[in-house]
């Protein structure tokens, strides 16, 4: 469905880059100044590249490896990037399955009330904990995918994305009520043009590409499911807006707190 496509594409784009990396980079690069340049980079760079990836996916109706093979002219070498995209996604999964395992472990400890000695160093220095919870994440992922794209991934993503957005709004409202929250919001939302340096611009450009999962074929895969009657620009704008809302909301949670 169209809602499923938007939530699924946004779910691919939304991750550590939004919830952790964006507030951290905003803090490192001057708050509102970084946010302003980041939004401009999304409009000037991120959005056009996402439209391009969607268009390639819709034209080929295939995964990145087969996509370049179908679209390239005889003698061209674009198919090499298809294999790089596959390798990049595998590398990405080797990272995200571990991090998701950490999150699941934290969730388990909080639910069972075992928070007294809970710490990051003690967790990552325990191979049994890391491997066990990473394995649980991988098994859950495989189980969901066994029900195929619509019956598994789309169905689960609809509930999880709505839950994520609701949870973040609640946390943002809670942070805004804390004492001294106004100072954090001022730093985060009001740009200081004197802090805009080449490093800030490059950092914002990197974050714009990273947060939208561009360049490794992920969006091309989702683009292969966009119907011909849909506007690629319109779908790209919706995904970008949802992704940016989560990133900005993460900042609204972190800085006032």
Coordinates of N, CA and C in Angstrom, one line a residue:
X1 N 0.8 -1.2 0.0 CA 0.0 0.0 0.0 C 0.9 1.2 0.0
X2 N 0.3 2.4 -0.3 CA 1.1 3.6 -0.4 C 1.6 4.0 1.0
X3 N 0.7 3.8 2.1 CA 1.2 4.1 3.4 C 2.3 3.2 3.8
X4 N 2.1 1.9 3.4 CA 3.2 0.9 3.8 C 4.5 1.3 3.1
X5 N 4.4 1.7 1.9 CA 5.6 2.1 1.1 C 6.3 3.3 1.8
X6 N 5.5 4.3 2.2 CA 6.1 5.5 2.8 C 6.8 5.2 4.2
X7 N 6.0 4.4 5.0 CA 6.5 4.0 6.3 C 7.7 3.1 6.2
X8 N 7.7 2.2 5.2 CA 8.8 1.3 5.0 C 10.1 2.0 4.5
X9 N 9.9 2.9 3.6 CA 11.0 3.7 3.1 C 11.6 4.6 4.2
X10 N 10.7 5.2 4.9 CA 11.1 6.1 6.0 C 11.8 5.3 7.1
X11 N 11.2 4.0 7.3 CA 11.8 3.2 8.3 C 13.2 2.8 8.0
X12 N 13.5 2.6 6.7 CA 14.9 2.3 6.3 C 15.8 3.5 6.5
X13 N 15.2 4.7 6.2 CA 16.0 5.9 6.4 C 16.2 6.3 7.8
X14 N 15.2 6.1 8.7 CA 15.2 6.5 10.1 C 16.0 5.4 10.9
X15 N 17.0 5.9 11.6 CA 17.7 4.9 12.4 C 18.7 5.7 13.4
X16 N 19.8 5.1 13.6 CA 20.8 5.7 14.5 C 21.2 7.1 14.0
X17 N 21.2 7.3 12.7 CA 21.6 8.5 12.1 C 20.7 9.7 12.5
X18 N 19.4 9.4 12.8 CA 18.5 10.4 13.2 C 18.5 10.6 14.7
X19 N 18.4 9.4 15.4 CA 18.1 9.5 16.9 C 19.3 9.7 17.7
X20 N 20.5 9.2 17.2 CA 21.7 9.4 18.0 C 22.7 10.4 17.3
X21 N 23.0 10.2 16.0 CA 24.0 10.9 15.3 C 23.6 12.4 15.1
X22 N 22.3 12.6 14.7 CA 21.9 14.0 14.4 C 22.0 14.9 15.6
X23 N 21.5 14.6 16.7 CA 21.6 15.5 17.9 C 23.1 15.6 18.3
X24 N 23.9 14.5 18.2 CA 25.3 14.6 18.5 C 26.0 15.6 17.6
X25 N 25.8 15.5 16.3 CA 26.4 16.4 15.4 C 25.9 17.9 15.5
X26 N 24.7 18.0 15.8 CA 24.1 19.4 16.1 C 24.8 20.0 17.3
X27 N 25.1 19.2 18.3 CA 25.8 19.7 19.5 C 27.2 20.0 19.2
X28 N 27.9 19.2 18.3 CA 29.3 19.4 18.0 C 29.5 20.7 17.1
X29 N 28.5 20.9 16.2 CA 28.6 21.9 15.2 C 27.8 23.2 15.4
X30 N 27.4 23.5 16.6 CA 26.9 24.8 16.9 C 25.3 24.9 16.9
X31 N 24.7 23.7 17.1 CA 23.2 23.7 17.3 C 22.4 24.2 16.1
X32 N 21.7 25.3 16.2 CA 20.9 25.8 15.1 C 21.6 26.1 13.8
X33 N 22.8 26.4 13.8 CA 23.6 26.7 12.6 C 23.7 25.4 11.8
X34 N 24.0 24.3 12.5 CA 24.1 23.0 11.8 C 22.7 22.6 11.3
X35 N 21.7 22.7 12.1 CA 20.3 22.3 11.7 C 19.9 23.0 10.4
X36 N 20.2 24.3 10.3 CA 19.8 25.1 9.1 C 20.6 24.6 7.9
X37 N 21.9 24.4 8.0 CA 22.6 23.9 6.8 C 22.2 22.5 6.5
X38 N 21.9 21.7 7.5 CA 21.4 20.3 7.2 C 20.1 20.3 6.4
X39 N 19.2 21.1 6.8 CA 17.9 21.2 6.1 C 18.1 21.6 4.6
X40 N 19.0 22.6 4.4 CA 19.3 23.1 3.1 C 20.0 21.9 2.3
X41 N 20.9 21.2 2.9 CA 21.5 20.0 2.2 C 20.5 19.0 1.8
X42 N 19.6 18.7 2.7 CA 18.5 17.8 2.3 C 17.7 18.2 1.1
X43 N 17.4 19.5 1.0 CA 16.7 20.0 -0.1 C 17.5 20.0 -1.4
X44 N 18.7 20.5 -1.3 CA 19.6 20.7 -2.5 C 20.2 19.4 -3.0
X45 N 20.6 18.5 -2.1 CA 21.3 17.3 -2.4 C 20.5 16.0 -2.2
X46 N 20.0 15.8 -0.9 CA 19.4 14.6 -0.5 C 18.1 14.3 -1.3
X47 N 17.2 15.3 -1.5 CA 16.0 15.0 -2.2 C 16.2 14.6 -3.7
X48 N 17.0 15.4 -4.5 CA 17.3 15.0 -5.9 C 17.9 13.5 -6.0
X49 N 18.8 13.2 -5.1 CA 19.4 11.9 -5.2 C 18.4 10.8 -4.9
X50 N 17.5 11.1 -3.9 CA 16.4 10.1 -3.6 C 15.5 9.9 -4.8
X51 N 15.1 11.0 -5.4 CA 14.3 10.9 -6.6 C 15.0 10.0 -7.7
X52 N 16.3 10.2 -7.9 CA 17.1 9.5 -8.8 C 17.1 8.0 -8.5
X53 N 17.3 7.6 -7.2 CA 17.3 6.2 -6.8 C 16.0 5.6 -7.0
X54 N 14.9 6.3 -6.6 CA 13.5 5.8 -6.8 C 13.3 5.5 -8.3
X55 N 13.7 6.5 -9.1 CA 13.5 6.3 -10.6 C 14.2 5.1 -11.2
X56 N 15.4 4.9 -10.7 CA 16.2 3.8 -11.2 C 15.5 2.5 -10.8
X57 N 15.1 2.4 -9.5 CA 14.4 1.2 -9.0 C 13.1 0.9 -9.8
X58 N 12.4 2.0 -10.0 CA 11.1 1.8 -10.7 C 11.3 1.4 -12.2
X59 N 12.4 1.9 -12.8 CA 12.7 1.6 -14.2 C 13.1 0.1 -14.3
X60 N 13.9 -0.3 -13.4 CA 14.5 -1.7 -13.5 C 13.6 -2.8 -12.9
X61 N 12.8 -2.4 -11.8 CA 12.0 -3.4 -11.1 C 12.9 -4.6 -10.6
X62 N 14.0 -4.2 -10.0 CA 15.0 -5.2 -9.6 C 15.8 -4.7 -8.5
X63 N 16.6 -5.6 -7.8 CA 17.5 -5.3 -6.8 C 18.7 -4.6 -7.4
X64 N 19.5 -3.9 -6.6 CA 20.6 -3.1 -7.2 C 21.6 -3.9 -8.0
X65 N 21.9 -5.2 -7.7 CA 22.8 -6.0 -8.5 C 22.2 -6.2 -9.9
X66 N 20.9 -6.6 -10.0 CA 20.3 -6.8 -11.3 C 19.9 -5.4 -12.0
X67 N 19.7 -4.4 -11.2 CA 19.2 -3.1 -11.7 C 20.2 -2.5 -12.7
X68 N 21.5 -2.4 -12.3 CA 22.5 -1.9 -13.2 C 22.7 -2.7 -14.4
X69 N 22.6 -4.0 -14.3 CA 22.7 -4.9 -15.4 C 21.6 -4.7 -16.4
X70 N 20.4 -4.4 -16.0 CA 19.3 -4.1 -16.9 C 19.3 -2.8 -17.5
X71 N 19.8 -1.8 -16.8 CA 19.7 -0.4 -17.3 C 21.0 0.1 -18.0
X72 N 22.1 -0.5 -17.8 CA 23.3 0.0 -18.4 C 23.4 -0.4 -19.9
X73 N 24.1 0.4 -20.7 CA 24.2 0.1 -22.1 C 25.4 -0.9 -22.3
X74 N 25.4 -1.6 -23.4 CA 26.5 -2.6 -23.6 C 27.9 -2.0 -23.5
X75 N 28.7 -2.7 -22.7 CA 30.1 -2.2 -22.6 C 30.3 -1.3 -21.4
X76 N 29.2 -0.9 -20.7 CA 29.4 0.0 -19.5 C 29.6 -0.8 -18.3
X77 N 30.2 -0.2 -17.3 CA 30.6 -0.9 -16.1 C 29.8 -0.5 -14.8
X78 N 28.6 0.0 -15.0 CA 27.8 0.4 -13.9 C 27.4 -0.7 -12.9
X79 N 27.4 -2.0 -13.5 CA 27.0 -3.1 -12.7 C 27.9 -3.4 -11.5
X80 N 29.2 -2.8 -11.6 CA 30.1 -3.0 -10.5 C 29.6 -2.4 -9.3
X81 N 28.9 -1.2 -9.4 CA 28.4 -0.5 -8.2 C 27.2 -1.4 -7.6
X82 N 26.6 -2.2 -8.4 CA 25.5 -3.0 -7.9 C 26.1 -4.0 -6.8
X83 N 27.3 -4.5 -7.1 CA 27.9 -5.5 -6.2 C 28.4 -4.7 -5.0
X84 N 28.9 -3.5 -5.2 CA 29.3 -2.6 -4.1 C 28.2 -2.3 -3.1
X85 N 27.0 -2.1 -3.8 CA 25.8 -1.8 -3.0 C 25.4 -3.0 -2.1
X86 N 25.5 -4.2 -2.7 CA 25.2 -5.4 -1.9 C 26.1 -5.6 -0.8
X87 N 27.4 -5.3 -1.0 CA 28.4 -5.4 0.0 C 28.2 -4.4 1.1
X88 N 27.9 -3.2 0.7 CA 27.6 -2.1 1.6 C 26.4 -2.4 2.5
X89 N 25.3 -3.0 2.0 CA 24.2 -3.4 2.8 C 24.5 -4.5 3.8
X90 N 25.4 -5.5 3.4 CA 25.8 -6.5 4.3 C 26.6 -5.9 5.4
X91 N 27.5 -5.0 5.1 CA 28.3 -4.3 6.2 C 27.4 -3.5 7.1
X92 N 26.4 -2.9 6.6 CA 25.4 -2.2 7.4 C 24.7 -3.1 8.3
X93 N 24.3 -4.2 7.8 CA 23.5 -5.2 8.7 C 24.4 -5.8 9.8
X94 N 25.7 -5.9 9.5 CA 26.6 -6.4 10.5 C 26.8 -5.5 11.7
X95 N 26.5 -4.2 11.4 CA 26.5 -3.2 12.4 C 25.2 -3.1 13.1
X96 N 24.1 -3.0 12.4 CA 22.8 -2.7 12.9 C 22.3 -3.9 13.7
X97 N 22.6 -5.1 13.4 CA 22.1 -6.3 14.2 C 22.7 -6.3 15.5
X98 N 24.0 -5.8 15.6 CA 24.7 -5.7 17.0 C 24.0 -4.6 17.8
X99 N 23.8 -3.5 17.2 CA 23.2 -2.3 17.9 C 21.8 -2.7 18.4
X100 N 21.0 -3.3 17.5 CA 19.7 -3.7 17.8 C 19.7 -4.7 19.0
X101 N 20.7 -5.6 19.0 CA 20.9 -6.5 20.1 C 21.1 -5.8 21.4
X102 N 21.9 -4.7 21.4 CA 22.1 -3.9 22.6 C 20.8 -3.3 23.1
X103 N 20.1 -2.8 22.1 CA 18.8 -2.1 22.5 C 17.8 -3.2 23.1
X104 N 17.8 -4.3 22.5 CA 16.9 -5.4 23.0 C 17.4 -5.8 24.4
X105 N 18.7 -5.9 24.7 CA 19.2 -6.2 26.0 C 18.8 -5.2 27.0
X106 N 19.0 -3.9 26.7 CA 18.6 -2.8 27.6 C 17.1 -2.9 27.9
X107 N 16.3 -3.2 26.9 CA 14.9 -3.3 27.1 C 14.6 -4.5 28.1
X108 N 15.2 -5.6 27.8 CA 15.0 -6.8 28.7 C 15.4 -6.4 30.2
X109 N 16.5 -5.8 30.4 CA 17.0 -5.4 31.7 C 16.0 -4.5 32.4
X110 N 15.5 -3.5 31.6 CA 14.6 -2.5 32.2 C 13.2 -3.2 32.6
X111 N 12.7 -4.0 31.7 CA 11.5 -4.7 31.9 C 11.5 -5.6 33.2
X112 N 12.7 -6.3 33.3 CA 12.9 -7.2 34.5 C 13.4 -6.5 35.7
X113 N 13.6 -5.2 35.6 CA 14.0 -4.4 36.8 C 15.5 -4.6 37.2
X114 N 16.3 -5.1 36.3 CA 17.7 -5.3 36.6 C 18.6 -4.2 36.1
X115 N 18.4 -3.0 36.7 CA 19.1 -1.8 36.2 C 20.2 -1.3 37.1
X116 N 20.4 -2.0 38.3 CA 21.4 -1.5 39.3 C 22.8 -1.5 38.7
X117 N 23.2 -2.5 38.0 CA 24.6 -2.6 37.5 C 24.6 -2.6 36.0
X118 N 23.6 -2.0 35.4 CA 23.5 -1.9 34.0 C 24.4 -0.8 33.4
X119 N 25.4 -1.1 32.6 CA 26.3 -0.2 32.0 C 26.7 -0.6 30.6
X120 N 27.2 0.3 29.8 CA 27.5 0.0 28.4 C 28.8 -0.8 28.4
X121 N 29.8 -0.4 29.2 CA 31.1 -1.1 29.1 C 31.0 -2.6 29.6
X122 N 30.2 -2.8 30.7 CA 30.0 -4.2 31.1 C 29.2 -5.0 30.1
X123 N 28.4 -4.4 29.4 CA 27.6 -5.1 28.3 C 28.5 -5.5 27.2
X124 N 29.2 -4.5 26.6 CA 30.0 -4.9 25.4 C 31.2 -5.7 25.7
X125 N 31.6 -5.8 27.0 CA 32.7 -6.7 27.3 C 32.3 -8.1 27.6
X126 N 31.0 -8.4 27.5 CA 30.4 -9.7 27.7 C 30.1 -10.4 26.4
X127 N 30.9 -11.2 25.8 CA 30.6 -11.8 24.4 C 29.3 -12.6 24.4
X128 N 29.0 -13.3 25.5 CA 27.7 -14.1 25.6 C 26.5 -13.2 25.4
X129 N 26.5 -12.0 26.0 CA 25.3 -11.1 25.9 C 25.2 -10.6 24.5
X130 N 26.4 -10.2 23.9 CA 26.4 -9.6 22.6 C 25.9 -10.6 21.5
X131 N 26.5 -11.8 21.5 CA 26.2 -12.8 20.5 C 24.7 -13.2 20.7
X132 N 24.3 -13.5 21.9 CA 22.9 -14.0 22.2 C 21.9 -13.0 21.6
X133 N 22.0 -11.8 22.0 CA 20.9 -10.8 21.6 C 21.1 -10.4 20.2
X134 N 22.3 -10.4 19.6 CA 22.4 -10.2 18.1 C 21.7 -11.4 17.4
X135 N 21.9 -12.6 17.9 CA 21.2 -13.8 17.3 C 19.7 -13.7 17.3
X136 N 19.2 -13.2 18.5 CA 17.7 -13.0 18.6 C 17.2 -12.0 17.6
X137 N 18.0 -10.9 17.4 CA 17.6 -9.9 16.4 C 17.6 -10.5 15.0
X138 N 18.6 -11.3 14.6 CA 18.7 -11.9 13.3 C 17.6 -12.9 13.1
X139 N 17.3 -13.7 14.1 CA 16.2 -14.7 14.0 C 14.8 -14.0 13.8
X140 N 14.6 -12.9 14.6 CA 13.3 -12.2 14.4 C 13.2 -11.6 13.0
X141 N 14.3 -11.1 12.5 CA 14.4 -10.5 11.2 C 14.0 -11.5 10.1
X142 N 14.6 -12.7 10.2 CA 14.4 -13.8 9.3 C 12.9 -14.2 9.4
X143 N 12.4 -14.3 10.6 CA 11.0 -14.7 10.8 C 10.0 -13.8 10.1
X144 N 10.3 -12.5 10.3 CA 9.4 -11.4 9.7 C 9.5 -11.5 8.2
X145 N 10.7 -11.7 7.6 CA 10.9 -11.7 6.2 C 10.3 -13.0 5.5
X146 N 10.2 -14.1 6.3 CA 9.6 -15.3 5.8 C 8.1 -15.1 5.4
X147 N 7.5 -14.0 5.9 CA 6.1 -13.7 5.5 C 6.1 -12.8 4.3
X148 N 7.2 -12.6 3.7 CA 7.4 -11.7 2.5 C 7.2 -10.3 2.8
X149 N 7.3 -9.5 1.8 CA 7.3 -8.0 1.9 C 6.0 -7.5 2.5
X150 N 4.9 -7.8 2.0 CA 3.6 -7.3 2.4 C 3.1 -7.9 3.7
X151 N 3.1 -9.3 3.8 CA 2.6 -10.0 4.9 C 3.5 -9.8 6.1
X152 N 4.8 -9.6 5.9 CA 5.7 -9.5 7.1 C 6.2 -8.1 7.3
X153 N 7.1 -7.7 6.5 CA 7.8 -6.4 6.7 C 6.9 -5.2 6.8
X154 N 6.0 -5.1 5.8 CA 5.0 -3.9 5.7 C 4.1 -3.9 7.0
X155 N 3.6 -5.1 7.3 CA 2.7 -5.2 8.4 C 3.3 -4.8 9.7
X156 N 4.5 -5.3 10.0 CA 5.2 -5.0 11.2 C 5.7 -3.5 11.3
X157 N 6.1 -3.0 10.1 CA 6.6 -1.7 10.1 C 5.6 -0.6 10.4
X158 N 4.3 -0.9 9.9 CA 3.2 0.1 10.1 C 3.1 0.3 11.6
X159 N 3.0 -0.8 12.4 CA 2.8 -0.6 13.8 C 4.1 0.0 14.5
X160 N 5.3 -0.5 14.1 CA 6.5 -0.1 14.8 C 6.8 1.4 14.5
X161 N 6.6 1.9 13.3 CA 6.8 3.2 12.9 C 5.9 4.2 13.7
X162 N 4.6 3.8 13.7 CA 3.6 4.7 14.4 C 3.9 4.7 15.9
X163 N 4.4 3.6 16.5 CA 4.7 3.5 17.9 C 6.0 4.4 18.1
X164 N 7.0 4.3 17.2 CA 8.2 5.2 17.4 C 7.8 6.6 17.3
X165 N 7.0 7.1 16.4 CA 6.7 8.5 16.2 C 5.9 9.0 17.5
X166 N 5.0 8.1 18.0 CA 4.2 8.5 19.2 C 5.1 8.6 20.4
X167 N 6.0 7.7 20.5 CA 6.9 7.6 21.7 C 7.8 8.9 21.7
X168 N 8.3 9.3 20.5 CA 9.2 10.4 20.4 C 8.5 11.7 20.7
X169 N 7.3 11.8 20.3 CA 6.5 13.0 20.6 C 6.3 13.2 22.1
X170 N 6.0 12.0 22.8 CA 5.8 12.1 24.2 C 7.1 12.5 24.9
X171 N 8.2 11.9 24.5 CA 9.5 12.3 25.1 C 9.9 13.7 24.8
X172 N 9.6 14.3 23.6 CA 9.9 15.7 23.3 C 9.0 16.6 24.2
X173 N 7.8 16.3 24.4 CA 6.9 17.1 25.3 C 7.4 17.0 26.7
X174 N 7.8 15.9 27.1 CA 8.4 15.7 28.5 C 9.6 16.6 28.7
X175 N 10.5 16.5 27.7 CA 11.8 17.3 27.8 C 11.5 18.8 27.8
X176 N 10.5 19.2 27.1 CA 10.2 20.7 27.1 C 9.7 21.2 28.4
X177 N 9.2 20.3 29.3 CA 8.7 20.7 30.6 C 9.7 20.7 31.7
X178 N 10.9 20.3 31.3 CA 12.0 20.3 32.3 C 12.5 21.7 32.6
X179 N 13.1 21.9 33.8 CA 13.6 23.2 34.1 C 14.9 23.5 33.3
X180 N 15.0 24.7 32.8 CA 16.1 25.0 31.9 C 16.0 24.6 30.5
X181 N 14.8 24.1 30.1 CA 14.6 23.6 28.8 C 14.8 24.6 27.7
X182 N 14.4 25.9 28.1 CA 14.4 27.0 27.1 C 15.8 27.2 26.6
X183 N 16.8 27.1 27.5 CA 18.2 27.3 27.0 C 18.6 26.3 26.0
X184 N 18.2 25.0 26.2 CA 18.5 24.0 25.3 C 17.9 24.2 23.9
X185 N 16.6 24.6 24.0 CA 15.8 24.9 22.7 C 16.4 26.1 22.0
X186 N 16.9 27.1 22.7 CA 17.4 28.2 22.1 C 18.7 27.9 21.3
X187 N 19.6 27.1 21.9 CA 20.8 26.6 21.3 C 20.5 25.8 20.1
X188 N 19.5 25.0 20.1 CA 19.1 24.0 19.1 C 18.4 24.6 17.9
X189 N 17.6 25.6 18.2 CA 16.7 26.1 17.1 C 17.1 27.5 16.5
X190 N 17.9 28.3 17.3 CA 18.3 29.6 16.8 C 19.7 29.5 16.2
X191 N 19.8 29.7 14.9 CA 21.1 29.6 14.3 C 22.0 30.8 14.6
X192 N 23.3 30.5 14.8 CA 24.3 31.6 15.0 C 25.2 31.5 13.7
X193 N 25.0 32.5 12.8 CA 25.6 32.4 11.5 C 27.1 32.5 11.6
X194 N 27.6 33.0 12.7 CA 29.1 33.1 12.9 C 29.7 31.7 13.1
X195 N 28.9 30.7 13.4 CA 29.4 29.4 13.6 C 29.4 28.5 12.4
X196 N 28.9 29.1 11.3 CA 28.9 28.3 10.0 C 30.2 28.3 9.4
X197 N 30.9 27.2 9.4 CA 32.3 27.0 8.9 C 32.2 25.9 7.8
X198 N 33.3 25.8 7.0 CA 33.4 24.7 6.1 C 33.2 23.3 6.7
X199 N 33.7 23.1 7.9 CA 33.5 21.8 8.6 C 32.0 21.6 8.9
X200 N 31.3 22.6 9.3 CA 29.9 22.5 9.5 C 29.1 22.1 8.3
X201 N 29.5 22.7 7.2 CA 28.8 22.4 5.9 C 29.1 21.0 5.4
X202 N 30.3 20.6 5.5 CA 30.7 19.2 5.1 C 30.0 18.2 6.0
X203 N 29.9 18.5 7.4 CA 29.3 17.6 8.3 C 27.8 17.5 8.0
X204 N 27.2 18.6 7.6 CA 25.7 18.6 7.3 C 25.5 17.8 6.0
X205 N 26.4 18.0 5.0 CA 26.2 17.2 3.8 C 26.3 15.7 4.0
X206 N 27.3 15.3 4.8 CA 27.5 13.9 5.2 C 26.2 13.3 5.9
X207 N 25.7 14.1 6.8 CA 24.6 13.7 7.6 C 23.3 13.5 6.7
X208 N 23.2 14.4 5.7 CA 22.1 14.4 4.8 C 22.0 13.1 4.0
X209 N 23.2 12.7 3.5 CA 23.3 11.4 2.7 C 23.1 10.2 3.6
X210 N 23.8 10.3 4.8 CA 23.7 9.1 5.7 C 22.3 8.9 6.2
X211 N 21.6 9.9 6.6 CA 20.3 9.8 7.3 C 19.3 9.3 6.3
X212 N 19.4 9.5 5.0 CA 18.4 9.1 4.0 C 18.8 7.7 3.4
X213 N 19.8 7.1 3.9 CA 20.3 5.8 3.3 C 20.5 5.8 1.8
X214 N 21.1 6.9 1.4 CA 21.4 7.1 -0.1 C 22.7 6.4 -0.5
X215 N 22.8 6.0 -1.7 CA 24.0 5.6 -2.3 C 24.3 4.1 -2.2
X216 N 23.5 3.3 -1.5 CA 23.8 1.9 -1.4 C 22.6 1.0 -2.0
X217 N 21.7 1.7 -2.7 CA 20.7 0.9 -3.4 C 19.4 0.6 -2.6
X218 N 19.4 1.0 -1.3 CA 18.2 0.6 -0.5 C 17.0 1.3 -1.0
X219 N 17.1 2.6 -1.3 CA 15.9 3.3 -1.8 C 15.5 2.8 -3.2
X220 N 16.5 2.4 -4.0 CA 16.2 1.8 -5.3 C 15.3 0.6 -5.2
X221 N 15.5 -0.2 -4.2 CA 14.7 -1.4 -3.9 C 13.3 -1.0 -3.7
X222 N 13.1 0.0 -2.8 CA 11.7 0.5 -2.5 C 11.1 1.1 -3.8
X223 N 11.9 1.8 -4.5 CA 11.5 2.5 -5.7 C 10.9 1.5 -6.7
X224 N 11.3 0.3 -6.7 CA 10.8 -0.7 -7.7 C 9.3 -1.1 -7.4
X225 N 8.9 -0.7 -6.2 CA 7.5 -1.0 -5.8 C 6.5 0.3 -6.0
X226 N 7.1 1.4 -6.5 CA 6.3 2.6 -6.7 C 5.5 2.4 -8.0
X227 N 4.2 2.6 -8.0 CA 3.4 2.5 -9.2 C 3.6 3.6 -10.2
X228 N 3.4 3.4 -11.4 CA 3.6 4.4 -12.5 C 2.8 5.6 -12.3
X229 N 1.7 5.5 -11.6 CA 0.8 6.6 -11.4 C 1.2 7.6 -10.3
X230 N 2.2 7.2 -9.5 CA 2.7 8.0 -8.4 C 3.9 8.9 -8.9
X231 N 3.9 10.1 -8.3 CA 5.0 11.0 -8.5 C 6.2 10.7 -7.7
X232 N 7.3 10.5 -8.3 CA 8.5 10.2 -7.6 C 9.0 11.3 -6.7
X233 N 8.8 12.5 -7.2 CA 9.1 13.7 -6.3 C 8.2 13.8 -5.1
X234 N 6.9 13.5 -5.3 CA 6.0 13.5 -4.2 C 6.3 12.5 -3.1
X235 N 6.6 11.3 -3.6 CA 7.0 10.2 -2.6 C 8.3 10.5 -1.9
X236 N 9.2 11.1 -2.6 CA 10.5 11.4 -2.0 C 10.4 12.5 -1.0
X237 N 9.5 13.5 -1.3 CA 9.3 14.6 -0.3 C 8.7 14.0 1.0
X238 N 7.7 13.1 0.9 CA 7.1 12.5 2.0 C 8.1 11.7 2.9
X239 N 8.9 11.0 2.3 CA 9.9 10.2 3.0 C 10.9 11.1 3.7
X240 N 11.4 12.2 3.0 CA 12.3 13.1 3.5 C 11.7 13.9 4.7
X241 N 10.5 14.3 4.6 CA 9.8 15.0 5.6 C 9.7 14.2 6.9
X242 N 9.3 12.9 6.7 CA 9.1 12.0 7.9 C 10.5 11.8 8.5
X243 N 11.5 11.5 7.7 CA 12.9 11.3 8.2 C 13.4 12.5 9.0
X244 N 13.1 13.7 8.4 CA 13.6 15.0 9.1 C 12.8 15.3 10.3
X245 N 11.6 15.0 10.3 CA 10.7 15.2 11.5 C 11.3 14.4 12.7
X246 N 11.7 13.1 12.4 CA 12.2 12.3 13.5 C 13.6 12.8 14.0
X247 N 14.4 13.2 13.1 CA 15.7 13.8 13.5 C 15.5 15.1 14.3
X248 N 14.7 16.0 13.9 CA 14.4 17.2 14.6 C 13.8 16.9 16.0
X249 N 12.9 15.9 16.0 CA 12.2 15.5 17.2 C 13.3 14.9 18.2
X250 N 14.3 14.2 17.7 CA 15.3 13.7 18.6 C 16.1 14.8 19.2
X251 N 16.3 15.9 18.5 CA 17.0 17.0 19.1 C 16.1 17.7 20.1
X252 N 14.8 17.7 19.9 CA 13.9 18.3 20.9 C 13.8 17.5 22.2
X253 N 14.2 16.2 22.1 CA 14.2 15.3 23.2 C 15.6 15.6 24.0
X254 N 16.7 15.6 23.2 CA 18.0 15.6 23.8 C 18.4 17.0 24.4
X255 N 18.3 18.1 23.7 CA 18.8 19.3 24.1 C 18.2 20.0 25.3
X256 N 16.8 20.0 25.4 CA 16.2 20.5 26.6 C 16.6 19.7 27.9
X257 N 16.7 18.4 27.7 CA 17.1 17.5 28.8 C 18.6 17.7 29.2

